[in-house]
Amino acid sequence: MKWLLLVSSLVVIALLAASAKSVLFTEWRQHQNEYRKLLLVKADDDPGRESAARYEVALQQVVVPELNATDRCVSCHTGIDDARMAGQRQPYRAHPRRLLEYHPVSKFGCTVCHRGQGLATTNEDAKAVHAYWDYPMLPGRMAQASCAQCHDPLSLKGRGGDVLALGAGLFEERGCRSCHKLGERGGSLGLALNDEGRKVIHQFILTDL
């Protein structure tokens, strides 16, 4: 009976320790603690050092009801709107300034452009590259594809959307509309491409069956 009690106690202690670790040593907490150290290093006056010392480690999120977006990316990407973090490694690096001037995070969030799982609090879950999330994070310059949700792709050449503009230009140069309809223009020999870019991975697989 004593052995059973001992084993049960050890199991409970182990579970409590695991629970505490999952709360106190989360990725976002570690990143924010590191960010606070960076703030102290970057501070060049007393007010800056006082502000860095007061930095609160807490789960952060951006809620944009108009876009149905709730993004916690800022819990790890803490320096996205801090120009002093321009040369830092991820996730502390500042976001390219020109894009944020016209697309502030407070109004657009993150996932409307980058995709991924906005409510996630770990790097792996946020990227959502597994098979159970419809829109995994777009890698690197592929995030430019999201610009076409609001902008004419051809107008973005030299304005941060060169890859998207190149693709749109090839679509026109190769005469793809001769067979495929896109929007209100195009032929009927091939399948219409309307909303093709909104398909999830599984829909593409079904299309090719």
PDB file of C-alpha atoms in Angstrom:
ATOM      1  CA  MET A   1       0.000   0.000   0.000  1.00  0.00           C
ATOM      2  CA  LYS A   2       2.875   2.357   0.842  1.00  0.00           C
ATOM      3  CA  TRP A   3       4.495   1.649  -2.526  1.00  0.00           C
ATOM      4  CA  LEU A   4       1.241   2.456  -4.304  1.00  0.00           C
ATOM      5  CA  LEU A   5       0.990   5.741  -2.414  1.00  0.00           C
ATOM      6  CA  LEU A   6       4.614   6.567  -3.224  1.00  0.00           C
ATOM      7  CA  VAL A   7       4.195   5.830  -6.933  1.00  0.00           C
ATOM      8  CA  SER A   8       0.953   7.827  -7.067  1.00  0.00           C
ATOM      9  CA  SER A   9       2.642  10.776  -5.367  1.00  0.00           C
ATOM     10  CA  LEU A  10       5.560  10.685  -7.804  1.00  0.00           C
ATOM     11  CA  VAL A  11       3.172  10.585 -10.762  1.00  0.00           C
ATOM     12  CA  VAL A  12       1.262  13.594  -9.404  1.00  0.00           C
ATOM     13  CA  ILE A  13       4.513  15.507  -8.838  1.00  0.00           C
ATOM     14  CA  ALA A  14       5.674  14.686 -12.369  1.00  0.00           C
ATOM     15  CA  LEU A  15       2.367  15.874 -13.830  1.00  0.00           C
ATOM     16  CA  LEU A  16       2.505  19.102 -11.825  1.00  0.00           C
ATOM     17  CA  ALA A  17       6.083  19.699 -12.958  1.00  0.00           C
ATOM     18  CA  ALA A  18       5.131  19.102 -16.591  1.00  0.00           C
ATOM     19  CA  SER A  19       2.172  21.448 -16.234  1.00  0.00           C
ATOM     20  CA  ALA A  20       4.344  24.164 -14.686  1.00  0.00           C
ATOM     21  CA  LYS A  21       6.918  23.756 -17.445  1.00  0.00           C
ATOM     22  CA  SER A  22       4.250  24.088 -20.145  1.00  0.00           C
ATOM     23  CA  VAL A  23       3.112  27.379 -18.598  1.00  0.00           C
ATOM     24  CA  LEU A  24       6.360  28.958 -17.407  1.00  0.00           C
ATOM     25  CA  PHE A  25       8.729  27.877 -20.175  1.00  0.00           C
ATOM     26  CA  THR A  26       6.634  28.399 -23.288  1.00  0.00           C
ATOM     27  CA  GLU A  27       8.276  29.557 -26.513  1.00  0.00           C
ATOM     28  CA  TRP A  28       6.651  32.967 -26.415  1.00  0.00           C
ATOM     29  CA  ARG A  29       7.748  33.601 -22.813  1.00  0.00           C
ATOM     30  CA  GLN A  30      11.342  32.743 -23.681  1.00  0.00           C
ATOM     31  CA  HIS A  31      11.236  35.004 -26.739  1.00  0.00           C
ATOM     32  CA  GLN A  32       9.785  37.905 -24.767  1.00  0.00           C
ATOM     33  CA  ASN A  33      12.386  37.536 -22.022  1.00  0.00           C
ATOM     34  CA  GLU A  34      15.085  37.655 -24.686  1.00  0.00           C
ATOM     35  CA  TYR A  35      13.403  40.659 -26.307  1.00  0.00           C
ATOM     36  CA  ARG A  36      13.455  42.516 -22.989  1.00  0.00           C
ATOM     37  CA  LYS A  37      17.224  41.960 -22.831  1.00  0.00           C
ATOM     38  CA  LEU A  38      17.531  43.359 -26.365  1.00  0.00           C
ATOM     39  CA  LEU A  39      15.525  46.415 -25.332  1.00  0.00           C
ATOM     40  CA  LEU A  40      17.952  47.033 -22.475  1.00  0.00           C
ATOM     41  CA  VAL A  41      20.906  46.741 -24.848  1.00  0.00           C
ATOM     42  CA  LYS A  42      19.299  49.102 -27.377  1.00  0.00           C
ATOM     43  CA  ALA A  43      18.280  51.678 -24.768  1.00  0.00           C
ATOM     44  CA  ASP A  44      20.603  54.696 -24.923  1.00  0.00           C
ATOM     45  CA  ASP A  45      19.118  56.825 -22.139  1.00  0.00           C
ATOM     46  CA  ASP A  46      17.520  56.451 -18.715  1.00  0.00           C
ATOM     47  CA  PRO A  47      13.882  56.665 -19.952  1.00  0.00           C
ATOM     48  CA  GLY A  48      14.641  53.927 -22.481  1.00  0.00           C
ATOM     49  CA  ARG A  49      16.186  51.696 -19.851  1.00  0.00           C
ATOM     50  CA  GLU A  50      13.267  52.284 -17.497  1.00  0.00           C
ATOM     51  CA  SER A  51      10.815  51.435 -20.283  1.00  0.00           C
ATOM     52  CA  ALA A  52      12.706  48.221 -21.072  1.00  0.00           C
ATOM     53  CA  ALA A  53      12.733  47.236 -17.405  1.00  0.00           C
ATOM     54  CA  ARG A  54       8.952  47.703 -17.254  1.00  0.00           C
ATOM     55  CA  TYR A  55       8.356  45.540 -20.337  1.00  0.00           C
ATOM     56  CA  GLU A  56       5.640  43.053 -19.388  1.00  0.00           C
ATOM     57  CA  VAL A  57       5.930  39.439 -20.467  1.00  0.00           C
ATOM     58  CA  ALA A  58       2.399  38.449 -21.492  1.00  0.00           C
ATOM     59  CA  LEU A  59       0.515  36.683 -24.254  1.00  0.00           C
ATOM     60  CA  GLN A  60      -0.264  39.239 -26.951  1.00  0.00           C
ATOM     61  CA  GLN A  61      -2.667  39.165 -29.869  1.00  0.00           C
ATOM     62  CA  VAL A  62      -4.094  41.403 -32.560  1.00  0.00           C
ATOM     63  CA  VAL A  63      -7.833  41.172 -33.183  1.00  0.00           C
ATOM     64  CA  VAL A  64      -9.254  42.500 -36.462  1.00  0.00           C
ATOM     65  CA  PRO A  65     -12.992  41.654 -36.576  1.00  0.00           C
ATOM     66  CA  GLU A  66     -13.416  43.097 -40.080  1.00  0.00           C
ATOM     67  CA  LEU A  67     -10.998  40.493 -41.458  1.00  0.00           C
ATOM     68  CA  ASN A  68     -12.041  37.721 -39.065  1.00  0.00           C
ATOM     69  CA  ALA A  69      -8.454  37.597 -37.810  1.00  0.00           C
ATOM     70  CA  THR A  70      -7.103  36.921 -34.335  1.00  0.00           C
ATOM     71  CA  ASP A  71      -3.329  36.688 -34.544  1.00  0.00           C
ATOM     72  CA  ARG A  72      -0.934  35.884 -31.721  1.00  0.00           C
ATOM     73  CA  CYS A  73       2.147  36.078 -33.920  1.00  0.00           C
ATOM     74  CA  VAL A  74       3.157  39.254 -32.050  1.00  0.00           C
ATOM     75  CA  SER A  75       3.686  37.204 -28.889  1.00  0.00           C
ATOM     76  CA  CYS A  76       6.948  35.958 -30.433  1.00  0.00           C
ATOM     77  CA  HIS A  77       7.546  38.531 -33.196  1.00  0.00           C
ATOM     78  CA  THR A  78       7.838  41.288 -30.625  1.00  0.00           C
ATOM     79  CA  GLY A  79       9.993  43.701 -32.611  1.00  0.00           C
ATOM     80  CA  ILE A  80       8.024  43.936 -35.849  1.00  0.00           C
ATOM     81  CA  ASP A  81       7.249  47.644 -35.415  1.00  0.00           C
ATOM     82  CA  ASP A  82      10.503  48.622 -33.683  1.00  0.00           C
ATOM     83  CA  ALA A  83      12.963  50.105 -36.184  1.00  0.00           C
ATOM     84  CA  ARG A  84      15.850  49.398 -33.791  1.00  0.00           C
ATOM     85  CA  MET A  85      15.333  45.678 -34.395  1.00  0.00           C
ATOM     86  CA  ALA A  86      15.966  45.876 -38.146  1.00  0.00           C
ATOM     87  CA  GLY A  87      19.177  43.853 -37.982  1.00  0.00           C
ATOM     88  CA  GLN A  88      18.108  41.271 -35.417  1.00  0.00           C
ATOM     89  CA  ARG A  89      17.518  37.589 -36.063  1.00  0.00           C
ATOM     90  CA  GLN A  90      13.994  36.208 -36.102  1.00  0.00           C
ATOM     91  CA  PRO A  91      11.652  36.357 -34.310  1.00  0.00           C
ATOM     92  CA  TYR A  92      12.863  39.772 -33.066  1.00  0.00           C
ATOM     93  CA  ARG A  93      13.528  41.401 -36.437  1.00  0.00           C
ATOM     94  CA  ALA A  94      11.524  44.450 -37.471  1.00  0.00           C
ATOM     95  CA  HIS A  95       9.057  44.039 -40.330  1.00  0.00           C
ATOM     96  CA  PRO A  96       9.948  45.903 -43.561  1.00  0.00           C
ATOM     97  CA  ARG A  97       8.884  49.453 -42.733  1.00  0.00           C
ATOM     98  CA  ARG A  98       7.366  50.421 -46.075  1.00  0.00           C
ATOM     99  CA  LEU A  99       4.783  47.644 -45.917  1.00  0.00           C
ATOM    100  CA  LEU A 100       3.692  48.473 -42.370  1.00  0.00           C
ATOM    101  CA  GLU A 101       3.235  52.151 -43.226  1.00  0.00           C
ATOM    102  CA  TYR A 102       0.301  51.221 -45.446  1.00  0.00           C
ATOM    103  CA  HIS A 103      -0.686  47.976 -43.741  1.00  0.00           C
ATOM    104  CA  PRO A 104      -0.427  48.522 -39.963  1.00  0.00           C
ATOM    105  CA  VAL A 105      -0.670  45.341 -37.942  1.00  0.00           C
ATOM    106  CA  SER A 106      -3.451  46.844 -35.829  1.00  0.00           C
ATOM    107  CA  LYS A 107      -5.700  47.069 -38.917  1.00  0.00           C
ATOM    108  CA  PHE A 108      -4.589  44.050 -40.945  1.00  0.00           C
ATOM    109  CA  GLY A 109      -3.152  41.537 -38.495  1.00  0.00           C
ATOM    110  CA  CYS A 110      -0.634  38.996 -39.798  1.00  0.00           C
ATOM    111  CA  THR A 111      -2.378  35.985 -41.310  1.00  0.00           C
ATOM    112  CA  VAL A 112      -4.348  37.923 -43.923  1.00  0.00           C
ATOM    113  CA  CYS A 113      -1.002  38.251 -45.738  1.00  0.00           C
ATOM    114  CA  HIS A 114       1.229  35.513 -44.351  1.00  0.00           C
ATOM    115  CA  ARG A 115      -1.426  32.833 -43.746  1.00  0.00           C
ATOM    116  CA  GLY A 116      -0.707  30.251 -41.051  1.00  0.00           C
ATOM    117  CA  GLN A 117      -2.588  29.622 -37.826  1.00  0.00           C
ATOM    118  CA  GLY A 118      -3.049  32.929 -36.049  1.00  0.00           C
ATOM    119  CA  LEU A 119      -4.152  31.531 -32.692  1.00  0.00           C
ATOM    120  CA  ALA A 120      -1.089  29.304 -32.353  1.00  0.00           C
ATOM    121  CA  THR A 121       1.526  30.009 -29.691  1.00  0.00           C
ATOM    122  CA  THR A 122       4.360  27.795 -30.966  1.00  0.00           C
ATOM    123  CA  ASN A 123       6.474  28.152 -34.084  1.00  0.00           C
ATOM    124  CA  GLU A 124       5.459  24.768 -35.493  1.00  0.00           C
ATOM    125  CA  ASP A 125       1.734  25.294 -34.971  1.00  0.00           C
ATOM    126  CA  ALA A 126       1.862  28.859 -36.297  1.00  0.00           C
ATOM    127  CA  LYS A 127       3.388  27.733 -39.595  1.00  0.00           C
ATOM    128  CA  ALA A 128       0.641  25.101 -39.828  1.00  0.00           C
ATOM    129  CA  VAL A 129       2.395  22.991 -42.438  1.00  0.00           C
ATOM    130  CA  HIS A 130       0.691  19.820 -41.255  1.00  0.00           C
ATOM    131  CA  ALA A 131      -2.268  18.321 -43.131  1.00  0.00           C
ATOM    132  CA  TYR A 132      -4.971  19.614 -40.810  1.00  0.00           C
ATOM    133  CA  TRP A 133      -4.822  23.339 -41.579  1.00  0.00           C
ATOM    134  CA  ASP A 134      -6.199  24.674 -44.850  1.00  0.00           C
ATOM    135  CA  TYR A 135      -3.868  27.634 -45.295  1.00  0.00           C
ATOM    136  CA  PRO A 136      -0.294  27.033 -44.030  1.00  0.00           C
ATOM    137  CA  MET A 137       2.087  29.953 -43.797  1.00  0.00           C
ATOM    138  CA  LEU A 138       3.362  31.174 -47.155  1.00  0.00           C
ATOM    139  CA  PRO A 139       7.166  30.854 -47.261  1.00  0.00           C
ATOM    140  CA  GLY A 140       9.394  33.846 -47.982  1.00  0.00           C
ATOM    141  CA  ARG A 141       8.479  35.883 -51.026  1.00  0.00           C
ATOM    142  CA  MET A 142       5.462  33.676 -51.710  1.00  0.00           C
ATOM    143  CA  ALA A 143       3.607  35.897 -49.233  1.00  0.00           C
ATOM    144  CA  GLN A 144       3.326  38.313 -52.156  1.00  0.00           C
ATOM    145  CA  ALA A 145       0.528  36.101 -53.473  1.00  0.00           C
ATOM    146  CA  SER A 146      -1.736  37.564 -50.794  1.00  0.00           C
ATOM    147  CA  CYS A 147      -1.298  41.065 -52.223  1.00  0.00           C
ATOM    148  CA  ALA A 148      -3.580  40.081 -55.109  1.00  0.00           C
ATOM    149  CA  GLN A 149      -6.495  39.982 -52.677  1.00  0.00           C
ATOM    150  CA  CYS A 150      -6.601  43.780 -52.843  1.00  0.00           C
ATOM    151  CA  HIS A 151      -4.104  44.968 -55.470  1.00  0.00           C
ATOM    152  CA  ASP A 152      -3.615  44.604 -59.218  1.00  0.00           C
ATOM    153  CA  PRO A 153      -0.567  42.289 -59.408  1.00  0.00           C
ATOM    154  CA  LEU A 154       0.959  44.135 -62.369  1.00  0.00           C
ATOM    155  CA  SER A 155       0.966  47.386 -60.398  1.00  0.00           C
ATOM    156  CA  LEU A 156       3.250  45.923 -57.724  1.00  0.00           C
ATOM    157  CA  LYS A 157       6.433  45.597 -59.773  1.00  0.00           C
ATOM    158  CA  GLY A 158       9.173  47.483 -57.959  1.00  0.00           C
ATOM    159  CA  ARG A 159       6.897  48.006 -54.981  1.00  0.00           C
ATOM    160  CA  GLY A 160       7.560  44.807 -53.058  1.00  0.00           C
ATOM    161  CA  GLY A 161       5.558  42.489 -55.298  1.00  0.00           C
ATOM    162  CA  ASP A 162       8.033  41.582 -58.043  1.00  0.00           C
ATOM    163  CA  VAL A 163       7.401  37.823 -57.904  1.00  0.00           C
ATOM    164  CA  LEU A 164       3.640  38.316 -58.083  1.00  0.00           C
ATOM    165  CA  ALA A 165       3.986  40.840 -60.915  1.00  0.00           C
ATOM    166  CA  LEU A 166       6.241  38.425 -62.825  1.00  0.00           C
ATOM    167  CA  GLY A 167       3.654  35.651 -62.564  1.00  0.00           C
ATOM    168  CA  ALA A 168       0.815  37.939 -63.631  1.00  0.00           C
ATOM    169  CA  GLY A 169       2.902  39.209 -66.542  1.00  0.00           C
ATOM    170  CA  LEU A 170       3.646  35.671 -67.748  1.00  0.00           C
ATOM    171  CA  PHE A 171      -0.056  34.834 -67.530  1.00  0.00           C
ATOM    172  CA  GLU A 172      -0.821  37.681 -69.923  1.00  0.00           C
ATOM    173  CA  GLU A 173       2.209  37.216 -72.208  1.00  0.00           C
ATOM    174  CA  ARG A 174       1.588  33.502 -72.744  1.00  0.00           C
ATOM    175  CA  GLY A 175      -2.021  34.136 -73.673  1.00  0.00           C
ATOM    176  CA  CYS A 176      -3.497  31.968 -70.937  1.00  0.00           C
ATOM    177  CA  ARG A 177      -6.812  33.802 -71.252  1.00  0.00           C
ATOM    178  CA  SER A 178      -7.218  32.318 -74.730  1.00  0.00           C
ATOM    179  CA  CYS A 179      -8.376  29.120 -73.062  1.00  0.00           C
ATOM    180  CA  HIS A 180      -8.989  30.015 -69.422  1.00  0.00           C
ATOM    181  CA  LYS A 181     -11.439  32.504 -68.025  1.00  0.00           C
ATOM    182  CA  LEU A 182     -10.279  34.691 -65.160  1.00  0.00           C
ATOM    183  CA  GLY A 183     -12.766  37.167 -63.798  1.00  0.00           C
ATOM    184  CA  GLU A 184     -15.034  38.266 -66.623  1.00  0.00           C
ATOM    185  CA  ARG A 185     -12.447  37.775 -69.376  1.00  0.00           C
ATOM    186  CA  GLY A 186     -11.108  34.710 -71.132  1.00  0.00           C
ATOM    187  CA  GLY A 187     -11.943  31.718 -73.288  1.00  0.00           C
ATOM    188  CA  SER A 188     -13.920  28.587 -72.543  1.00  0.00           C
ATOM    189  CA  LEU A 189     -11.701  25.781 -73.863  1.00  0.00           C
ATOM    190  CA  GLY A 190     -10.065  25.289 -70.461  1.00  0.00           C
ATOM    191  CA  LEU A 191     -11.319  25.407 -66.903  1.00  0.00           C
ATOM    192  CA  ALA A 192     -12.172  28.782 -65.404  1.00  0.00           C
ATOM    193  CA  LEU A 193      -9.504  29.939 -62.966  1.00  0.00           C
ATOM    194  CA  ASN A 194     -11.749  32.092 -60.792  1.00  0.00           C
ATOM    195  CA  ASP A 195     -10.927  31.615 -57.089  1.00  0.00           C
ATOM    196  CA  GLU A 196      -8.268  29.049 -58.017  1.00  0.00           C
ATOM    197  CA  GLY A 197      -5.841  30.758 -55.669  1.00  0.00           C
ATOM    198  CA  ARG A 198      -8.247  30.367 -52.763  1.00  0.00           C
ATOM    199  CA  LYS A 199      -8.295  26.584 -52.976  1.00  0.00           C
ATOM    200  CA  VAL A 200      -6.843  24.653 -50.075  1.00  0.00           C
ATOM    201  CA  ILE A 201      -4.326  21.837 -50.570  1.00  0.00           C
ATOM    202  CA  HIS A 202      -6.950  19.101 -50.482  1.00  0.00           C
ATOM    203  CA  GLN A 203      -9.035  20.827 -53.152  1.00  0.00           C
ATOM    204  CA  PHE A 204      -6.034  20.886 -55.495  1.00  0.00           C
ATOM    205  CA  ILE A 205      -5.583  17.152 -54.952  1.00  0.00           C
ATOM    206  CA  LEU A 206      -9.232  16.494 -55.800  1.00  0.00           C
ATOM    207  CA  THR A 207      -8.916  18.656 -58.914  1.00  0.00           C
ATOM    208  CA  ASP A 208      -6.126  16.440 -60.239  1.00  0.00           C
ATOM    209  CA  LEU A 209      -7.828  13.101 -59.565  1.00  0.00           C
TER     210      LEU A 209
END
